[in-house]
Coordinates of C-alpha atoms and ligand atoms in Angstrom, one line a residue:
M553 CA -0.3 0.1 0.0
R554 CA 1.2 3.6 -0.8
K555 CA 1.4 5.0 2.7
T556 CA 2.3 8.8 3.2
I557 CA 5.3 8.8 5.2
V558 CA 7.2 11.8 7.1
A559 CA 10.5 10.2 8.8
G560 CA 12.8 12.1 10.5
N561 CA 16.5 11.1 10.3
W562 CA 18.5 12.9 13.3
K563 CA 21.7 11.2 12.3
M564 CA 24.5 11.6 14.6
N565 CA 22.8 14.3 16.9
G566 CA 20.7 14.4 20.2
S567 CA 21.0 13.7 23.7
T568 CA 18.6 12.3 26.3
L569 CA 16.8 16.0 26.7
M570 CA 17.0 16.4 22.8
T571 CA 15.2 13.2 22.3
K572 CA 12.7 13.8 24.7
K573 CA 12.3 17.8 23.1
I574 CA 11.6 16.9 19.9
I575 CA 9.6 13.8 20.6
I576 CA 7.4 15.6 22.8
G577 CA 7.7 19.1 20.9
T578 CA 6.7 17.1 17.8
M579 CA 3.6 15.4 19.1
A580 CA 2.3 18.5 20.8
R581 CA 2.3 20.6 17.4
L582 CA 0.6 17.5 15.9
W583 CA -2.0 16.8 18.1
D584 CA -5.2 17.6 15.7
V585 CA -3.4 15.4 12.9
D586 CA -5.7 12.7 11.7
F587 CA -3.5 9.7 11.9
N588 CA -5.6 7.7 9.3
E589 CA -3.8 4.2 8.4
N590 CA -2.2 5.9 5.5
L591 CA 0.1 8.2 7.7
E592 CA 2.8 7.1 9.6
V593 CA 5.3 9.6 11.3
V594 CA 8.7 8.2 12.1
F595 CA 11.5 9.2 14.5
I596 CA 14.7 8.0 13.4
P597 CA 17.5 9.0 16.7
P598 CA 20.7 7.3 16.8
F599 CA 20.3 3.7 18.4
I600 CA 21.4 4.7 22.0
Y601 CA 18.2 6.9 22.5
I602 CA 16.1 4.3 20.7
P603 CA 14.7 3.2 23.9
I604 CA 13.8 6.6 25.1
A605 CA 12.3 7.4 22.1
S606 CA 10.3 4.0 22.1
D607 CA 8.7 4.8 25.4
L608 CA 7.8 8.1 24.5
V609 CA 5.7 6.8 21.1
K610 CA 4.3 3.8 23.1
D611 CA 0.7 3.8 22.5
S612 CA 0.7 6.4 20.1
R613 CA 0.5 6.2 16.3
Y614 CA 4.3 7.3 15.8
E615 CA 6.7 5.0 14.9
I616 CA 10.5 4.6 15.5
G617 CA 13.3 3.7 13.0
A618 CA 16.9 2.8 13.1
Q619 CA 19.6 4.6 10.8
N620 CA 21.4 1.5 10.3
M621 CA 22.0 -2.1 11.2
Y622 CA 24.2 -5.2 10.4
F623 CA 23.2 -8.1 8.2
E624 CA 24.4 -10.8 10.9
D625 CA 22.1 -12.2 13.7
K626 CA 25.0 -12.1 16.4
G627 CA 28.3 -12.7 17.0
A628 CA 31.7 -11.2 16.9
F629 CA 30.9 -7.7 15.3
T630 CA 32.2 -5.1 17.3
G631 CA 30.3 -1.6 17.4
E632 CA 27.8 -3.1 15.3
I633 CA 23.8 -4.0 15.7
A634 CA 21.7 -6.5 15.2
P635 CA 17.8 -6.5 13.9
D636 CA 16.6 -8.4 16.6
M637 CA 18.1 -5.8 19.2
L638 CA 16.2 -2.9 17.1
K639 CA 13.0 -5.3 17.2
D640 CA 13.6 -5.6 20.9
F641 CA 12.3 -2.2 21.5
D642 CA 9.8 -1.8 18.8
V643 CA 11.6 -0.3 16.1
K644 CA 9.8 -0.7 12.5
Y645 CA 12.0 0.9 10.0
V646 CA 15.6 0.5 9.4
V647 CA 17.6 3.3 7.2
L648 CA 19.9 1.0 4.7
G649 CA 22.1 2.4 2.0
H650 CA 21.9 6.3 3.3
S651 CA 24.2 8.2 1.2
E652 CA 26.6 8.7 4.2
R653 CA 26.5 5.2 4.9
R654 CA 27.6 4.4 1.3
H655 CA 30.3 7.5 0.8
I656 CA 31.6 7.9 4.3
F657 CA 32.0 4.4 5.4
G658 CA 32.1 2.8 2.0
E659 CA 29.3 0.7 2.2
S660 CA 29.1 -1.0 -0.9
N661 CA 25.3 -1.9 -3.2
E662 CA 26.4 -5.3 -2.3
M663 CA 26.6 -4.9 1.5
V664 CA 23.3 -2.7 1.3
A665 CA 21.8 -5.6 -0.6
K666 CA 22.7 -7.8 2.6
K667 CA 21.3 -5.6 5.5
V668 CA 18.0 -5.5 3.1
K669 CA 17.4 -8.8 2.7
K670 CA 18.2 -9.7 6.6
A671 CA 15.7 -6.5 7.4
V672 CA 12.8 -8.1 5.2
E673 CA 13.6 -11.4 6.8
K674 CA 13.3 -10.0 10.6
E675 CA 10.2 -8.2 9.5
L676 CA 11.9 -4.8 9.7
V677 CA 10.9 -2.1 6.9
P678 CA 14.0 -1.1 4.9
I679 CA 14.0 2.7 4.0
L680 CA 16.0 2.4 1.3
C681 CA 18.0 5.2 0.2
V682 CA 19.4 5.7 -3.6
G683 CA 20.6 8.6 -5.1
E684 CA 23.5 10.1 -7.2
T685 CA 26.4 12.4 -6.9
L686 CA 26.4 15.9 -8.4
E687 CA 29.2 14.3 -10.6
E688 CA 27.0 11.3 -11.8
R689 CA 24.3 13.6 -12.6
E690 CA 26.4 16.2 -14.7
E691 CA 27.5 13.3 -16.7
G692 CA 24.1 12.0 -17.3
K693 CA 24.2 9.1 -15.3
T694 CA 21.5 9.5 -12.7
W695 CA 19.3 6.7 -13.9
D696 CA 22.0 4.4 -14.4
V697 CA 23.6 4.5 -11.1
I698 CA 20.0 4.5 -9.5
R699 CA 18.9 1.8 -11.1
E700 CA 22.1 -0.1 -10.0
Q701 CA 21.3 0.5 -6.7
L702 CA 17.9 -0.9 -6.6
E703 CA 18.9 -3.6 -8.8
T704 CA 21.4 -4.7 -6.5
A705 CA 19.3 -4.3 -3.3
L706 CA 16.0 -5.9 -4.8
S707 CA 17.0 -8.5 -7.4
Q708 CA 17.1 -10.8 -4.4
F709 CA 13.4 -11.0 -4.3
D710 CA 10.7 -12.9 -6.2
T711 CA 7.9 -10.5 -5.2
L712 CA 8.0 -6.9 -3.9
P713 CA 9.0 -7.0 0.1
E714 CA 7.8 -4.3 2.7
I715 CA 9.7 -1.7 2.1
V716 CA 9.8 2.0 1.4
I717 CA 12.1 3.7 -1.0
A718 CA 13.7 7.2 -0.6
Y719 CA 15.3 9.0 -3.4
E720 CA 17.9 11.2 -2.0
P721 CA 20.1 12.9 -4.4
V722 CA 23.5 13.1 -2.9
W723 CA 24.3 16.8 -3.8
A724 CA 20.9 17.7 -1.8
I725 CA 21.7 16.3 1.1
G726 CA 22.9 18.7 4.2
T727 CA 23.3 21.5 1.5
G728 CA 20.3 23.7 1.8
K729 CA 19.8 22.7 -1.7
A730 CA 16.7 20.7 -2.6
A731 CA 16.1 19.2 -6.2
T732 CA 13.2 20.7 -7.7
K733 CA 9.9 19.1 -7.8
E734 CA 10.3 18.1 -11.5
D735 CA 13.9 16.5 -10.7
A736 CA 12.7 14.5 -7.7
E737 CA 9.6 13.6 -9.8
E738 CA 11.1 12.3 -12.9
V739 CA 13.6 9.9 -10.7
I740 CA 10.8 8.9 -8.5
S741 CA 8.3 8.0 -11.3
K742 CA 11.3 6.3 -13.3
I743 CA 11.7 4.2 -10.0
R744 CA 8.3 3.7 -9.7
S745 CA 8.2 2.2 -13.4
W746 CA 11.1 0.0 -12.6
I747 CA 9.0 -1.7 -9.9
K748 CA 6.3 -2.1 -11.6
E749 CA 8.0 -3.9 -14.6
K750 CA 9.9 -6.1 -11.9
F751 CA 7.5 -7.1 -9.5
G752 CA 4.2 -6.4 -11.4
T753 CA 2.9 -4.0 -8.6
D754 CA 3.9 -0.1 -7.8
E755 CA 2.1 -0.4 -4.7
V756 CA 5.6 1.2 -2.7
S757 CA 6.0 4.8 -1.1
I758 CA 8.7 6.6 -2.6
L759 CA 9.9 9.5 -0.5
Y760 CA 12.1 12.1 -1.4
G761 CA 14.7 13.6 0.7
G762 CA 17.6 16.1 0.7
S763 CA 17.1 19.7 2.2
V764 CA 13.3 19.1 3.0
K765 CA 12.1 22.1 5.1
P766 CA 9.3 24.3 5.7
A767 CA 10.2 26.6 2.8
N768 CA 10.2 24.0 0.2
V769 CA 8.0 21.2 1.6
E770 CA 5.1 22.4 -0.5
N771 CA 6.8 21.6 -3.7
F772 CA 6.8 17.9 -2.6
A773 CA 4.0 17.5 -1.3
S774 CA 2.2 18.8 -4.2
S775 CA 3.4 16.3 -6.2
Q776 CA 0.9 12.7 -6.9
E777 CA 4.3 11.2 -7.5
I778 CA 5.9 11.6 -4.3
D779 CA 4.6 10.3 -1.1
G780 CA 6.4 11.4 1.5
A781 CA 9.6 12.5 3.0
L782 CA 12.9 11.7 4.7
V783 CA 13.8 14.5 6.5
G784 CA 17.3 15.2 8.1
G785 CA 18.0 18.6 9.7
A786 CA 14.8 19.9 9.6
S787 CA 13.7 17.1 11.5
L788 CA 15.6 18.2 14.8
K789 CA 13.5 21.3 15.2
P790 CA 9.7 20.3 16.1
E791 CA 8.3 23.1 14.9
D792 CA 9.6 22.8 11.3
F793 CA 8.9 19.0 11.5
A794 CA 5.6 19.6 12.5
I795 CA 5.3 21.8 9.5
I796 CA 6.6 19.2 7.1
V797 CA 4.0 16.3 8.3
K798 CA 1.0 19.0 8.1
T799 CA 2.1 20.1 4.6
F800 CA 2.1 16.5 3.4
V801 CA -1.3 15.5 5.5
G802 CA -3.1 18.7 4.4
R803 CA -2.5 18.0 0.3
G804 CA -5.9 15.8 0.4
Ligands
LIG465 P1 18.8 16.9 5.2 O1 19.0 15.6 5.0 O2 17.4 16.6 5.4 O3 19.4 17.5 6.6 O4 19.5 17.4 3.9 C1 18.4 14.4 4.3 C2 19.1 13.1 5.0 O5 20.0 12.5 4.8 O6 18.0 12.0 4.9

C-alpha cells in the first residue's frame, strides 16, 4: 500500500534531553492530526536513544526507525547492531544505504543488499536510500546509478517485500539546495516504473529526501508521485518537522 510517510533522520545528533524535546515537541504540535492508516510519522534517532524514543511513542501512532543495522544475527561484530536488538525496542523501520553510509563508511551496493535481505527476513521495513552524486548527475548517469542501486538491493526478491524507497540526490543532502519538484518527480516516477516492471505492482511508498524544510515542502507535497519525505536537519526542530508533516497531511 502507498502510504504517506514523513521520517525524521536525526543522524549523529541528539542527547537524552533533545530526544524528549524533539518527540514531545513534535507530538504536541501535531495533536490534531488525523492519523489514518495511510499516515506514518517516524522518528529515527541514534541507536542509543532508541529505548527512550520507543518509550515516548508507546501507545501512540508514531513509529521509530533506526539509521542502520548489520546483516548478521549476532556474534563477533564489534560496534554493530543486530536486527533483533532493534526489534527488542519496537523499531519498525531501518534506513539502509543512506548516502552517508555509502560515501563516508564505504558501504557497497552488495552490502546494502545483504542488509535489505536481513531486514525483510526479520520483518523490519527497510527505507532503502538511492541517489546520485552531483558528478554522476552532470555526466548524465543519474538513472544508471539509481537502477544499479535498486537492482542490487532488490534483485534477490521474487515478490516486492514491504519496503520504502527514498530518493535522495547526494548533492541535495545537508546542503540546503533541494532538488526541484520536477527533478524529484522524474526520478521517482522512473523508480516506480522499474518496480512495476520487475514485480508487477507499484504499491510502494517512494519518498524524497534532501534539504526538505518548511520553505520548500509544498513543492514535494503537491506532487502525486511523491509519497512523503525523509528529513534530516529540519527533523531536529519540532516546529519545522511538524510543518512538514502537516503539509503532507493537508494535501488531500
Ligand atoms: P537533510 O538530510 O534533510 O539534512 O538534507 C536528508 C537525509 O540525509 O536523509
